[in-house]
Every structure is written in C-alpha cells, then in structure tokens.
Amino acid sequence: MGLKRADLCDCVLKAALESNYLFDDEDEVAPAEPDKNDIQNTLRMLNSKLEDLTTCNDLIAKHGAALQRSLSELELIQDAAEASSKIKAVNERATLFRITSNAMINACADYLDLAQTQGRKWQRALQHEREQRIRLEETIELLAKQHNTLERACRGNLTGDNKGNSTSGANEDYSDDDNEFFDAIDESPSFTTTVQLPPSHIKGHRRTDSGASVTSIASSEGAGPKYDDLSSTDDEMSTDRPEQGSVITVKTQGPLPRSGSDHSNLSDASSKDSSKSSQSSSPVQRKGRKRRKKIMEKPNMSLNLWSIMKNCIGKELSKIPMPVNFNEPISMLQRLTEDFEYSEILDRAAQCEDSCEQLAYVSAFTVSSYANTTNRTGKPFNPLLGETYECDRTDDLGWRSIAEQVSHHPPAASLYCESKEWECWQEFTMTSKFRGKYLLIIPQGIAHLKFKKSGNHYTWRKVTSTVHNIIVGKLWVDQSGEMDIYNHRNKDNCHLKYTAYSYFSRDIPRKVTGVVTDVAGTAKYVVSGTWDKKMEAAKILHGGERPSSGGKDKQQIYQTGPPKLMWHRNYPPPGSELMYGMTEMAITLNEIEEGVAPTDSRVRPDQRHMENGLWNEANQVKVQLEEKQRARRRKREADAAAAQQAGKVYEGHKASWFEKKQDPYTKMMIHMYNGKYFECKEQQDWTKCPDIFTT
C-alpha cells in the first residue's frame, strides 16, 4: 500500500524536530556562526534525500498495487496448473515490494540521521543568537543607565561649581542606586513630583525655545500680558528659566492638614471626588438627533510618488497639487471645531465659584484638544478662501460654532463658539519649519474663553506640534513647549509644561504638568497628567520652603491632597483605524445637513468624493477648485493695482461672518464674529456667500 508523500514528509520532519531536544553534553559548546555555503549544502542534501524518499514512495505504490492485483487474480483461479504459475508471479511481486520497502526504510533512516545532525547544529546556532540578543539588550540598558548617571552628575557638578562645597553631595545623590527602576509602592503615605513655576520676575509675553507662548504673571501694578513679541522663533533661547517646585501628594485616608480656611471643593471633598472621578469626567447627557457612527473605510490605494514629482517639475511651490492620499476627509475648519469635543469640562468650570479651581478646569480643556493627535496623522483639507463650517450641537452638547477661512496668504481661520454659560473665539494662524526628519508646527493665534456668569476671561496660545518620520518610517506626533493660561479679570495664571518625548527620559511619555497661581504668585492648584489620556488637579494644602543640596537656593515645596480627575479621553470606536483614526465626534463633523451655507465644508465636492472613496475624482476636483481660487486671487491683485493707479483704496477680500477689529486684550488686529450667521441661517439668506465650490 502506498503512503502519501505529504504524510511521509510530516512524519519524518516531526521525528527530526523531536530529536533536536536530545543533546549530549558535548553539543552544548558555543557554536560558530553558520556559514552560508554550509547551509546551502545542507539544504541540497536534504532535498536529495527527500527526492529519494519520493522515488521509494512511488515504487512502493506501484509494486503494492501490482501485488494486490495478483492476489485478486489468484483468488479467482480454479485450475491447479494455472494456480501454480500465478503463485509464482505473486512471490515475485512480493519480493519486489519487500525490496522497495527496505529501500524506503533505509532512505528514511538516512534522512532522519541527516536531519538530526543538522538540527542539533541549527539549534545551537539559534541558541547562540538568542544569547547574543540578551547580552545586547543588557548592554543597551547599561549604556542608558550610564548615560543617565553622567547626565545627572554633569548637572550636579555644574550646580556645585556655582554653589561650592557640593562635590560630596553630588556623589551621594547620583549613586548607582538611583539608576535602579522600582515599581510604585501602594502603601506609601505620599509621593513627590516636580513641576515648573512661572518666573515671577518676567513681565510681558515671550516665547520658549520650542516656539510656545509663555505669558508671565502680571506685575504688581496690575498690568496684563503683552502680545507684541510675535516674531520670535524657536531658534531664540531665553536666559530666564522657570523656577521648579516639588509637590508632595498625600495619599493617607486620615485627616489632612489644613492651613487657613481658603479651601475650595477640590480639597473639602477630595475623598468623595476621588471615588466619583470617573463619573464626573463623563459628558453631560442630553437628548439630540441621531448621528452617524461610521463612515466609508479608507480605500487601500497605492501612491505613485514619481507621478507627483513629474507634475511638480517647472511649477511654483504654491501651485503644486498635493493628492488627497495624504489627507483625511475633513477640513481644517472642522478640525478646529473638534477642539470642543470635551466641552463638558467648560460646563463644569462654569459652575465653579473659585476662579483658581475654574482655571484648573480650563487648563484640562486646553490639554484635551491634543488627545486625538496620537492616532490622527492625516492632513486636513486646506480651506478655500471664504469657506465656512457650522456645527450646531445645542441639542446634545449645548453649544454651536461657526468658523470661516478669512485669509489665504497667509492662511488664517477664525472661529466662534458659544453656549449658555461660556463663549470662545480665536483666529488660528501658524508657521511651519521643516528640519529634515521632522516638521515643526508653531501656532501663532491667541484663543479666548469667557465665562458669562463670572466674567472671567482667559487667553492662551497653543504649544508646538512636531510631526516625526516625515521621510522614512511611521508618522507620529508629539507636543512640547510651555503654555500660560491668563485670567484678565483677576490676574490668575496657569503655567503648563508639555514635556517632549525622549528615549532616555524617566518621565512618562506625553507628560503635562502645571501650577495655578493667583495674582500674588501664590500657588493654589497643581495639575498633572498626559495629553493623550487624562488630566488631574490637586488642591495645595501646605506650602513651604526647604534648602536645596547647595544650601543657598530654596526650592518651593507643596503638599496637596488626593487629585481629582478633570478630564479623561474618549477613545475611538472599534475599527477607527480603517476610518482615518477618527473619534465618534470627528465622524459626525462631515455628515450632510440641510440648511447650511453654500460655502460650508460639508458641501465641498473634493472632500465629499474622498469620504465616499472616490479618490481619483477627488484629486481632479481638488485641482479645479484650487485653480479657480488662484484665478480669483489674480483678479483681486489686478483690481488692487487698478485702484492704486486711480488713487483709490482697495479693501480686498472681506469675510462674510467675521469683521477685522482690534482685540482689546491683546491689542492685535484679528477677525471677530459679527453675530449675523445664525440670523441669516434662519432666513436662509446666503447672498453674502461667495461661489467657491462650483467647478
């Protein structure tokens, strides 16, 4: 009976693999690296043995079938003379079958012996590679620890040179024990973190080395921040460094020490807030219309870079059409509106009576706008000049907004959002710098937030975003820099620091820390967390000073109660990686709605084609829309030149729903909402809207 070739090979290979674990003591010697020629020779030998096994298998099948036919014929014979000849034939076929079977057994033994011999050799080689990898990992870990020790020792020595008599202290502080990594101990009564405080001696508005805005605490005369230093770049280095403070957070369940009677709800009900933190971070539930939960999945389309490069030859940089392959099917106006996904934070902030507690909530809101950048690397569509986007979520989230592209060179978008308790507006502009492997995106506009009940008016500027692996590798985004959130009514300030990602840093990735201070510079709250997960705030119970290692400078020490959860991220729905990584709110932004302006981003045809998976049509329409916009720009330039020759004043493009005015707080000329959009929407009067989407 013939054996199947696959079954035969499986049996032999299984026996060979099982024999790999039967090593003698002499086999455990460290092997040399296997030669490529040896491997090829071994594979050829195994292949030759396998061919012998195949031949034997075919012969066994052939002779077995012949033997079976002879036996069947022998059973049918009745004549004795004829039976003797058939018996002779059966014996001959049985002999052939036995010879073939012996050859098969010998071939299997040869193959098994070769497989066992080479299996031991390859097993030793794999073990050797595994040990080499373990040693390499241990070496890298040791180098990282040594680098960290040298870095800390260098900082300690530099500090010791300025303070004197600190060499021994540095040696004690930077011992090898500090390089060990330990798990957190839950039974510890408290833990200590370090935060940066805003420099109290700096007045006005400045930029950090990363290009982020820093508004210092107002002076004793009551002067607010100045926003005149808008030309600073990330190459400028400030000589003034923020002061550092240590925060000791009490974790015991016993009575907490209190100083004075000025304690808000965060400290009075710390244990109650800790137990209900997850409940307090959930959005306010309102009844609203049913919105879509998914969009068409992103098509798997290849990108021909050579065709793009051919189209770029001989063209100006501003006229190069970029395909929609790099985009996501929403515009920049919709991306700005997405900042209000966690508007429930502002709703809770509006109920706070303590302005410092309210500022802690506002700081969490500013951080929440970056949560979706961890898995959203697609580029939003650049809005056309005059393009708008309206988002009315009063039925479920309690707010509505209107955004418009008010300038194209340089690009600028204005946004206004309002609810019953607060209103927010900004003119968003930015600059970008390409550094080879990464791209810096530096926001320039100032964001405003005003609470209607208390009159607290806050301003801040977003930090720098860095897009890594522009040329090679998977794109990922990091946020870094410093941000100051300033209350223009009572001079409260919150100084936030976004820590840049570092491979050798002990800090948790995407870390954000900050301190809320009043007009006198007294710290009231400590905020901490990560910009991709959550933010917490803790009321400062005690504040004191203790000498640093040198004994001359003093480092501020704050003791806080248990932290309260201010914000927690809503993670994308299942399958979001196939829908451009969008969240539930982002999925609803481009949903078709009736009654919106004809310049709304939902009506934009190339963006709609991309969402529907028609990328080729989207690229064609995108080129037509951009060329039409360039034609309108050339016409405005010609009209401006003609007006100049005639001695007339040419106003240029005027926004439909925003007016250019001087900001009373920043003294800058910005576009501010004129309050007419929703009135025109009720009347469906869109005569002010330009025709920008007709191709």
XYZ file of C-alpha atoms in Angstrom:
695
model
C 0.000 0.000 0.000
C 1.436 3.355 -0.958
C 1.931 6.163 1.555
C 1.044 9.750 0.670
C 4.060 11.984 0.155
C 2.805 14.742 2.466
C 2.110 12.277 5.292
C 5.530 10.709 4.881
C 7.327 14.068 4.973
C 5.342 15.176 8.018
C 6.303 12.037 9.946
C 9.981 12.335 9.105
C 10.111 16.073 9.905
C 8.270 15.564 13.184
C 10.777 12.885 14.225
C 13.632 15.180 13.240
C 12.235 18.090 15.263
C 11.657 15.931 18.308
C 15.226 14.659 18.089
C 16.550 18.239 18.291
C 15.886 18.284 22.009
C 18.064 15.182 22.656
C 21.500 16.779 23.063
C 24.636 15.287 24.514
C 26.838 17.287 26.834
C 29.410 17.909 24.127
C 26.757 19.591 21.991
C 26.426 22.489 24.432
C 29.650 24.133 23.299
C 29.211 27.675 21.967
C 28.830 27.224 18.199
C 30.455 29.246 15.495
C 28.311 31.348 13.220
C 26.929 29.078 10.460
C 28.379 29.613 7.003
C 26.057 30.403 4.151
C 27.646 27.743 1.955
C 27.179 25.111 4.652
C 23.519 25.960 4.899
C 23.082 25.721 1.124
C 24.910 22.377 1.005
C 22.778 21.034 3.805
C 19.613 22.132 2.052
C 20.772 20.446 -1.162
C 21.492 17.211 0.740
C 18.101 17.295 2.414
C 16.442 17.930 -0.912
C 18.311 14.976 -2.461
C 17.265 12.691 0.386
C 13.693 13.902 0.027
C 13.766 13.039 -3.678
C 14.988 9.512 -2.787
C 12.086 9.174 -0.377
C 9.708 10.307 -3.092
C 11.092 7.736 -5.537
C 10.784 4.961 -2.977
C 7.251 6.023 -2.190
C 6.295 5.873 -5.867
C 7.864 2.390 -6.247
C 6.080 1.111 -3.149
C 2.792 2.384 -4.520
C 3.464 0.769 -7.895
C 4.595 -2.657 -6.596
C 1.920 -2.661 -3.893
C -0.792 -2.157 -6.489
C 0.668 -4.936 -8.675
C 0.831 -7.313 -5.700
C -2.785 -6.556 -4.836
C -3.908 -7.308 -8.406
C -2.007 -10.619 -8.400
C -3.643 -11.680 -5.140
C -7.072 -10.829 -6.536
C -6.435 -12.868 -9.673
C -5.185 -15.801 -7.570
C -8.480 -15.955 -5.697
C -10.424 -16.307 -8.954
C -8.338 -19.193 -10.393
C -9.857 -22.729 -10.126
C -7.356 -24.737 -12.226
C -4.425 -26.123 -10.186
C -1.914 -25.869 -13.060
C -2.758 -22.268 -13.680
C -2.710 -21.556 -9.919
C 0.906 -22.636 -9.600
C 2.024 -20.080 -12.213
C 0.027 -17.321 -10.510
C 1.569 -18.192 -7.150
C 4.990 -17.832 -8.706
C 4.059 -14.385 -10.023
C 2.722 -13.344 -6.595
C 6.008 -14.368 -4.979
C 7.958 -12.295 -7.474
C 5.812 -9.210 -6.858
C 6.027 -9.697 -3.080
C 9.823 -9.834 -3.379
C 9.864 -6.579 -5.329
C 7.589 -4.980 -2.749
C 9.889 -6.151 0.085
C 12.989 -4.775 -1.675
C 11.285 -1.454 -2.278
C 10.135 -1.276 1.351
C 13.674 -1.930 2.584
C 14.967 0.822 0.304
C 12.308 3.134 1.732
C 13.323 2.274 5.282
C 16.995 2.924 4.503
C 16.184 6.248 2.821
C 14.103 7.310 5.842
C 16.973 6.386 8.162
C 19.444 8.426 6.092
C 17.082 11.426 6.008
C 16.418 11.167 9.739
C 20.132 10.929 10.547
C 20.917 13.974 8.416
C 18.003 15.943 9.894
C 19.094 15.114 13.447
C 22.704 16.097 12.785
C 21.846 19.394 11.123
C 19.017 20.018 13.601
C 21.466 19.977 16.501
C 23.764 22.368 14.693
C 20.979 24.818 13.837
C 19.526 24.579 17.325
C 22.899 25.543 18.779
C 23.139 28.437 16.329
C 19.672 29.691 17.313
C 20.535 29.411 20.995
C 23.722 31.344 20.356
C 21.800 34.118 18.575
C 19.293 34.262 21.431
C 22.060 34.650 23.993
C 23.706 37.340 21.866
C 20.445 39.270 21.722
C 20.014 39.054 25.506
C 23.561 40.311 26.035
C 22.927 43.160 23.598
C 19.768 44.186 25.465
C 21.654 44.150 28.763
C 24.430 46.264 27.229
C 21.973 48.825 25.889
C 20.244 49.040 29.277
C 23.625 49.502 30.966
C 24.568 52.245 28.500
C 21.248 54.006 29.118
C 21.848 53.911 32.884
C 25.413 55.167 32.497
C 24.234 57.955 30.198
C 21.592 58.984 32.718
C 24.152 58.913 35.540
C 26.626 61.037 33.585
C 23.903 63.493 32.620
C 22.748 63.926 36.213
C 26.305 64.082 37.511
C 27.109 66.777 34.951
C 24.160 68.867 36.078
C 25.149 68.305 39.680
C 28.756 69.338 39.055
C 27.649 72.465 37.230
C 25.426 73.342 40.158
C 28.256 72.546 42.571
C 30.617 74.930 40.763
C 28.181 77.790 41.328
C 27.334 76.910 44.919
C 30.620 75.467 46.208
C 31.246 72.530 48.529
C 28.760 70.311 46.715
C 31.020 67.636 45.285
C 30.368 65.129 48.017
C 26.641 65.835 47.892
C 26.607 65.196 44.180
C 28.417 61.923 44.620
C 25.846 60.828 47.144
C 22.879 61.998 45.087
C 23.997 60.297 41.882
C 24.904 56.893 43.221
C 24.209 53.705 41.357
C 21.145 53.094 43.494
C 19.356 55.964 41.752
C 19.640 54.161 38.445
C 17.564 51.210 39.605
C 13.946 51.114 38.465
C 11.389 50.162 41.105
C 7.641 49.630 40.947
C 5.430 52.056 42.788
C 4.530 51.073 46.357
C 0.833 51.495 47.069
C 1.365 51.601 50.808
C 3.444 54.781 50.611
C 1.780 57.631 52.516
C 2.745 60.194 49.861
C 4.639 60.659 46.629
C 6.647 63.578 45.245
C 6.686 65.110 41.771
C 8.366 68.179 40.299
C 6.585 70.985 38.452
C 7.737 74.234 36.889
C 6.533 77.566 38.204
C 6.139 80.658 36.036
C 9.015 83.134 36.588
C 7.689 85.896 38.780
C 10.206 88.499 37.615
C 9.368 88.346 33.874
C 6.773 90.790 32.539
C 5.059 90.569 29.172
C 4.741 87.910 26.546
C 7.671 85.784 25.417
C 8.431 82.531 23.589
C 10.260 79.479 24.776
C 12.914 77.661 22.800
C 10.220 75.465 21.269
C 8.182 78.373 19.977
C 5.372 78.017 22.525
C 3.839 81.060 24.143
C 4.551 81.967 27.740
C 2.615 84.740 29.408
C 4.141 85.751 32.706
C 2.269 86.674 35.799
C 1.081 90.248 35.774
C 3.072 92.856 37.610
C 2.058 94.290 40.935
C 0.628 97.356 39.180
C -1.999 95.152 37.521
C -0.576 95.161 34.001
C -1.759 92.307 31.832
C 0.323 90.304 29.415
C 1.763 91.861 26.289
C 1.380 90.133 22.923
C 3.766 92.220 20.861
C 6.574 89.653 20.543
C 5.044 87.662 17.700
C 8.130 87.436 15.514
C 10.075 85.219 17.857
C 11.184 81.861 16.514
C 12.068 78.575 18.013
C 15.751 79.383 17.497
C 15.686 82.039 20.192
C 16.897 80.887 23.587
C 15.667 82.544 26.750
C 18.134 83.068 29.559
C 15.373 83.059 32.162
C 14.398 79.602 33.322
C 11.168 78.840 35.204
C 11.569 78.033 38.854
C 10.959 74.460 39.960
C 8.842 73.217 42.810
C 8.302 69.821 44.400
C 4.787 68.556 45.041
C 4.107 66.063 47.835
C 0.711 64.411 47.333
C -0.813 62.931 50.479
C -2.418 59.505 49.975
C -3.438 58.590 53.520
C -7.103 58.267 54.417
C -6.755 60.107 57.730
C -7.447 63.799 58.342
C -5.386 66.035 56.074
C -3.539 69.073 57.467
C -5.127 72.385 56.557
C -3.790 75.904 56.623
C -6.370 78.627 56.828
C -9.947 78.461 55.632
C -9.423 79.139 51.943
C -10.224 75.676 50.610
C -12.497 75.003 47.658
C -14.499 71.967 46.765
C -11.438 70.119 45.490
C -9.897 69.899 48.962
C -13.087 69.780 51.055
C -14.434 66.752 49.222
C -11.254 65.144 47.993
C -12.162 61.636 49.017
C -15.646 61.996 47.583
C -14.279 63.360 44.325
C -11.752 60.549 44.091
C -14.471 57.930 44.347
C -16.609 59.689 41.736
C -13.862 60.823 39.422
C -14.877 58.581 36.558
C -18.482 59.726 36.875
C -17.529 63.409 36.903
C -15.471 63.045 33.745
C -18.312 61.612 31.689
C -20.035 64.070 29.331
C -23.347 65.650 30.215
C -26.043 63.535 28.596
C -28.588 65.468 26.536
C -31.146 64.253 24.071
C -30.244 65.035 20.490
C -30.868 63.787 16.990
C -29.314 60.501 15.950
C -25.972 60.964 14.226
C -23.936 58.574 12.153
C -21.478 56.212 13.824
C -19.197 55.335 10.924
C -18.010 56.423 7.500
C -16.750 54.507 4.490
C -13.496 52.719 5.200
C -10.305 54.169 3.809
C -9.510 52.521 0.462
C -6.170 50.774 0.111
C -4.748 52.801 -2.778
C -1.059 52.992 -3.620
C 0.633 56.343 -4.126
C 2.860 56.893 -7.161
C 5.440 59.386 -5.942
C 7.075 59.552 -9.355
C 3.878 60.843 -10.976
C 3.677 63.554 -8.292
C 7.287 64.556 -8.883
C 6.700 64.777 -12.646
C 3.780 67.141 -12.050
C 5.977 69.331 -9.838
C 8.638 69.980 -12.496
C 8.692 73.638 -13.531
C 5.885 74.726 -11.183
C 5.856 77.101 -8.253
C 5.666 75.516 -4.819
C 2.264 77.102 -4.122
C 0.859 75.661 -7.362
C 1.865 72.044 -6.827
C -1.311 69.948 -6.438
C -0.975 67.566 -3.493
C -3.093 64.419 -3.829
C -5.768 63.571 -1.299
C -3.804 60.435 -0.349
C -2.150 62.493 2.387
C -5.460 63.918 3.672
C -8.365 62.928 5.845
C -11.907 63.809 4.698
C -12.398 66.850 6.939
C -11.191 70.434 6.582
C -9.038 72.475 8.929
C -12.161 74.378 9.999
C -13.734 71.117 11.133
C -10.501 70.122 12.869
C -10.588 73.378 14.869
C -14.202 72.693 15.835
C -13.136 69.275 17.081
C -11.367 71.041 19.979
C -14.788 71.277 21.657
C -15.280 67.518 21.843
C -14.792 67.751 25.615
C -16.893 70.874 26.122
C -18.391 69.318 29.264
C -15.182 70.416 31.017
C -16.132 74.037 30.383
C -19.685 73.339 31.566
C -18.312 72.104 34.900
C -15.859 75.003 35.047
C -18.729 77.449 34.683
C -20.212 76.138 37.944
C -17.030 76.810 39.959
C -17.084 79.722 42.390
C -13.332 79.636 42.979
C -11.541 81.210 39.997
C -8.409 79.113 40.599
C -10.424 75.911 40.516
C -12.090 77.139 37.356
C -8.664 77.797 35.851
C -7.655 74.218 36.646
C -10.622 73.004 34.597
C -9.727 75.376 31.758
C -6.172 74.011 31.720
C -7.554 70.477 31.351
C -9.711 71.682 28.449
C -6.704 73.137 26.620
C -4.864 69.833 27.004
C -7.810 67.744 25.771
C -7.602 69.236 22.268
C -4.410 67.233 21.615
C -5.784 63.818 22.610
C -6.706 62.743 19.095
C -3.311 63.558 17.554
C -1.834 60.270 18.780
C -3.508 58.274 16.002
C -4.539 61.035 13.582
C -1.638 61.771 11.240
C -3.748 62.610 8.186
C -3.623 66.171 6.901
C -6.947 68.052 6.889
C -8.037 69.846 3.717
C -6.800 73.419 3.443
C -9.967 75.578 3.425
C -10.619 77.748 0.399
C -10.839 81.485 0.985
C -14.381 82.186 2.165
C -15.077 78.564 3.110
C -17.122 78.163 6.301
C -18.153 75.442 8.698
C -21.085 75.499 11.073
C -21.522 72.986 13.886
C -24.759 73.215 15.862
C -24.709 70.799 18.809
C -27.084 72.670 21.106
C -29.416 69.662 21.178
C -26.888 67.276 22.738
C -23.702 69.140 23.748
C -25.185 72.579 24.422
C -23.047 74.683 22.051
C -22.854 75.869 18.466
C -19.974 77.272 16.442
C -19.132 78.958 13.157
C -15.705 79.032 11.511
C -14.501 80.778 8.354
C -11.284 80.955 6.338
C -10.659 84.717 6.478
C -7.260 84.826 4.764
C -5.368 82.637 2.332
C -1.911 84.281 2.166
C -1.051 83.928 4.979
C -3.617 81.245 5.899
C -5.860 82.265 8.791
C -9.116 80.831 10.126
C -11.463 82.450 12.639
C -13.796 80.511 14.920
C -16.545 81.454 17.345
C -18.291 79.021 19.695
C -20.940 79.782 22.295
C -23.113 78.080 24.888
C -25.375 79.353 27.650
C -22.504 79.524 30.153
C -19.452 80.494 28.064
C -18.166 81.701 24.715
C -14.868 81.010 22.973
C -13.193 82.526 19.923
C -9.841 82.557 18.193
C -8.034 83.448 14.977
C -5.819 80.489 14.180
C -2.597 81.040 12.257
C 0.613 79.067 12.281
C 4.115 78.796 10.910
C 5.907 75.591 9.967
C 9.575 74.640 9.798
C 10.969 71.557 8.128
C 14.002 70.113 9.945
C 14.776 67.135 7.716
C 13.385 64.244 9.750
C 10.573 66.171 11.409
C 8.230 69.103 10.861
C 7.546 71.818 13.451
C 4.064 73.373 13.505
C 4.061 76.552 15.611
C 0.611 78.087 16.299
C 0.518 81.890 16.335
C -3.078 82.817 17.145
C -4.476 83.613 20.590
C -7.503 81.697 21.922
C -10.082 83.471 24.110
C -12.538 81.963 26.587
C -15.052 83.994 28.599
C -17.487 82.765 31.230
C -20.686 84.803 31.138
C -21.602 84.465 34.812
C -18.284 85.291 36.471
C -16.804 87.445 33.727
C -13.505 85.539 33.881
C -11.696 85.993 30.576
C -8.859 83.586 29.714
C -6.346 83.671 26.876
C -3.688 81.184 25.787
C -1.653 80.116 22.791
C -1.214 76.512 21.722
C 2.137 74.728 22.043
C 4.337 73.424 19.261
C 3.392 70.213 17.450
C 6.160 68.065 15.966
C 5.486 65.528 13.210
C 8.245 62.906 13.212
C 9.423 60.498 10.484
C 8.486 62.750 7.607
C 10.800 60.990 5.149
C 11.078 57.385 6.380
C 9.089 55.447 8.978
C 5.661 55.666 10.531
C 4.410 59.180 11.225
C 3.846 60.133 14.855
C 3.057 63.435 16.537
C 4.464 64.933 19.736
C 3.503 68.077 21.654
C 6.116 70.132 23.500
C 6.688 73.571 24.962
C 5.118 75.782 27.588
C 1.719 77.424 27.786
C 0.333 80.129 30.038
C -3.409 80.496 30.555
C -4.044 84.022 31.828
C -7.184 85.359 33.533
C -7.530 89.013 32.512
C -10.119 89.757 35.195
C -8.179 88.902 38.360
C -4.650 88.099 37.005
C -4.736 84.365 37.879
C -2.341 82.292 35.798
C -1.748 78.633 34.976
C 1.686 77.650 33.702
C 1.718 74.329 31.820
C 4.752 72.431 30.590
C 4.453 69.815 27.832
C 7.452 67.509 28.123
C 8.935 66.439 24.797
C 9.419 62.726 24.242
C 12.924 61.430 24.970
C 14.153 57.851 24.671
C 16.383 58.183 27.732
C 13.911 60.093 29.905
C 12.397 58.500 33.007
C 9.266 60.609 32.686
C 6.118 59.041 31.321
C 5.557 59.904 27.640
C 3.357 62.901 26.738
C 3.550 64.272 30.263
C 1.939 67.610 31.155
C 2.426 69.377 34.493
C 1.476 72.815 35.734
C 0.672 75.106 38.634
C -2.244 77.508 39.090
C -1.226 80.742 40.828
C -3.155 83.828 41.923
C -2.279 87.481 41.378
C 0.235 87.416 44.248
C 2.065 84.431 42.735
C 0.813 82.030 45.419
C 0.340 78.515 44.084
C -3.200 77.192 44.600
C -3.502 74.039 42.498
C -1.223 71.510 40.879
C -2.344 69.962 37.575
C -0.694 66.904 36.038
C -1.341 64.124 33.586
C -0.755 63.278 29.937
C -2.186 64.970 26.878
C -3.331 61.653 25.386
C -5.160 60.130 28.393
C -6.220 62.285 31.333
C -5.544 65.350 33.495
C -5.866 65.660 37.268
C -5.787 68.586 39.688
C -4.987 68.694 43.393
C -5.580 71.468 45.918
C -2.408 72.672 47.650
C -2.802 72.153 51.396
C 0.583 73.353 52.614
C 3.338 75.390 51.015
C 6.843 75.794 52.416
C 10.469 76.031 51.534
C 13.485 73.891 52.244
C 17.141 74.378 51.275
C 18.371 72.616 48.160
C 21.540 70.498 48.160
C 23.769 73.582 47.951
C 22.117 75.280 50.898
C 21.819 78.715 49.251
C 18.817 78.459 46.921
C 15.406 77.409 48.162
C 13.065 75.111 46.305
C 9.340 75.536 46.775
C 7.635 72.516 48.387
C 3.870 71.988 48.103
C 1.758 69.425 49.909
C -1.503 68.520 48.181
C -4.474 66.331 48.844
C -5.600 63.457 46.610
C -6.004 64.569 42.979
C -9.327 64.958 41.244
C -9.916 63.772 37.695
C -10.581 66.789 35.490
C -10.645 65.115 32.080
C -10.418 61.614 30.635
C -10.076 60.770 26.973
C -12.858 59.151 24.966
C -11.121 56.508 22.885
C -12.013 55.974 19.205
C -14.687 53.388 18.371
C -13.742 49.886 17.163
C -12.497 49.875 13.595
C -11.466 53.531 13.680
C -8.070 52.672 12.194
C -9.942 51.929 8.954
C -11.769 55.282 9.199
C -8.697 57.551 9.350
C -8.450 57.087 13.141
C -11.452 59.344 13.757
C -13.358 59.593 17.026
C -17.141 59.428 17.266
C -17.382 63.218 17.112
C -14.967 63.521 14.173
C -17.086 61.023 12.243
C -20.124 63.315 12.601
C -18.349 66.515 11.524
C -18.761 65.978 7.772
C -22.264 64.475 7.983
C -24.594 66.089 5.452
C -27.025 68.604 6.973
C -29.705 70.703 5.352
C -29.873 74.465 5.654
C -26.147 75.179 5.997
C -24.388 77.864 3.976
C -23.363 77.021 0.376
C -19.749 77.653 1.461
C -19.884 75.016 4.205
C -17.158 72.355 4.216
C -19.830 69.640 4.017
C -20.709 70.901 0.516
C -17.099 70.862 -0.728
C -17.093 68.323 -3.593
C -13.499 67.040 -3.479
C -13.739 66.396 0.253
C -17.067 64.598 -0.245
C -15.598 62.448 -3.039
C -12.729 61.416 -0.775
C -15.085 60.409 2.039
C -17.052 58.306 -0.460
C -13.871 56.516 -1.560
C -13.665 58.218 -4.992
C -10.080 59.401 -4.648
C -9.369 59.843 -8.370
C -12.418 62.074 -8.769
C -11.436 63.936 -5.578
C -7.978 64.694 -6.976
C -9.449 66.029 -10.222
C -11.983 68.271 -8.484
C -9.356 69.459 -5.991
C -7.132 70.720 -8.811
C -10.080 72.544 -10.405
C -11.096 74.241 -7.141
C -7.536 75.353 -6.397
C -7.078 76.726 -9.910
C -10.351 78.645 -9.577
C -9.107 80.114 -6.292
C -5.848 81.212 -7.959
C -7.876 82.898 -10.713
C -9.878 84.842 -8.113
C -6.635 85.886 -6.438
C -5.175 87.146 -9.727
C -8.336 89.166 -10.292
C -8.055 90.761 -6.826
C -4.424 91.632 -7.484
C -5.386 93.242 -10.791
C -8.203 95.202 -9.124
C -5.798 96.355 -6.394
C -3.303 97.556 -8.989
C -6.020 99.422 -10.900
C -7.318 101.035 -7.694
C -3.817 102.108 -6.771
C -3.323 103.768 -10.157
C -6.655 105.561 -9.756
C -5.731 106.718 -6.251
C -8.480 104.703 -4.613
C -8.405 102.414 -1.606
C -8.893 98.738 -2.376
C -10.309 96.746 0.539
C -9.649 93.285 -0.873
C -11.429 90.190 0.376
C -13.880 90.723 3.217
C -15.017 87.841 5.380
C -18.743 87.118 5.403
C -19.263 86.423 9.117
C -16.221 87.996 10.787
C -15.004 91.587 10.967
C -11.420 92.725 11.387
C -11.090 94.607 14.657
C -8.505 95.310 17.330
C -8.524 92.810 20.151
C -8.987 94.868 23.344
C -6.938 92.357 25.363
C -4.029 91.568 23.050
C -4.094 94.836 21.026
C -3.800 92.748 17.857
C -5.912 93.091 14.703
C -7.998 89.934 14.426
C -11.249 88.835 12.808
C -14.091 88.764 15.336
C -17.558 87.293 14.882
C -20.194 89.778 13.721
C -23.139 87.783 15.124
C -25.063 87.529 11.841
C -24.593 83.945 10.684
C -27.336 82.149 12.605
C -29.749 85.012 11.909
C -29.130 84.608 8.165
C -29.462 80.849 8.531
C -32.960 81.192 9.977
C -33.931 83.307 6.970
C -31.858 81.181 4.545
C -30.300 84.394 3.268
C -26.944 83.434 1.767
C -26.431 86.428 -0.505
C -23.178 87.276 1.316
C -21.607 83.898 0.489
C -19.218 83.726 -2.475
C -19.354 80.987 -5.102
C -16.279 78.878 -4.327
C -17.331 75.255 -4.910
C -18.646 75.431 -8.478
C -16.142 73.903 -10.888
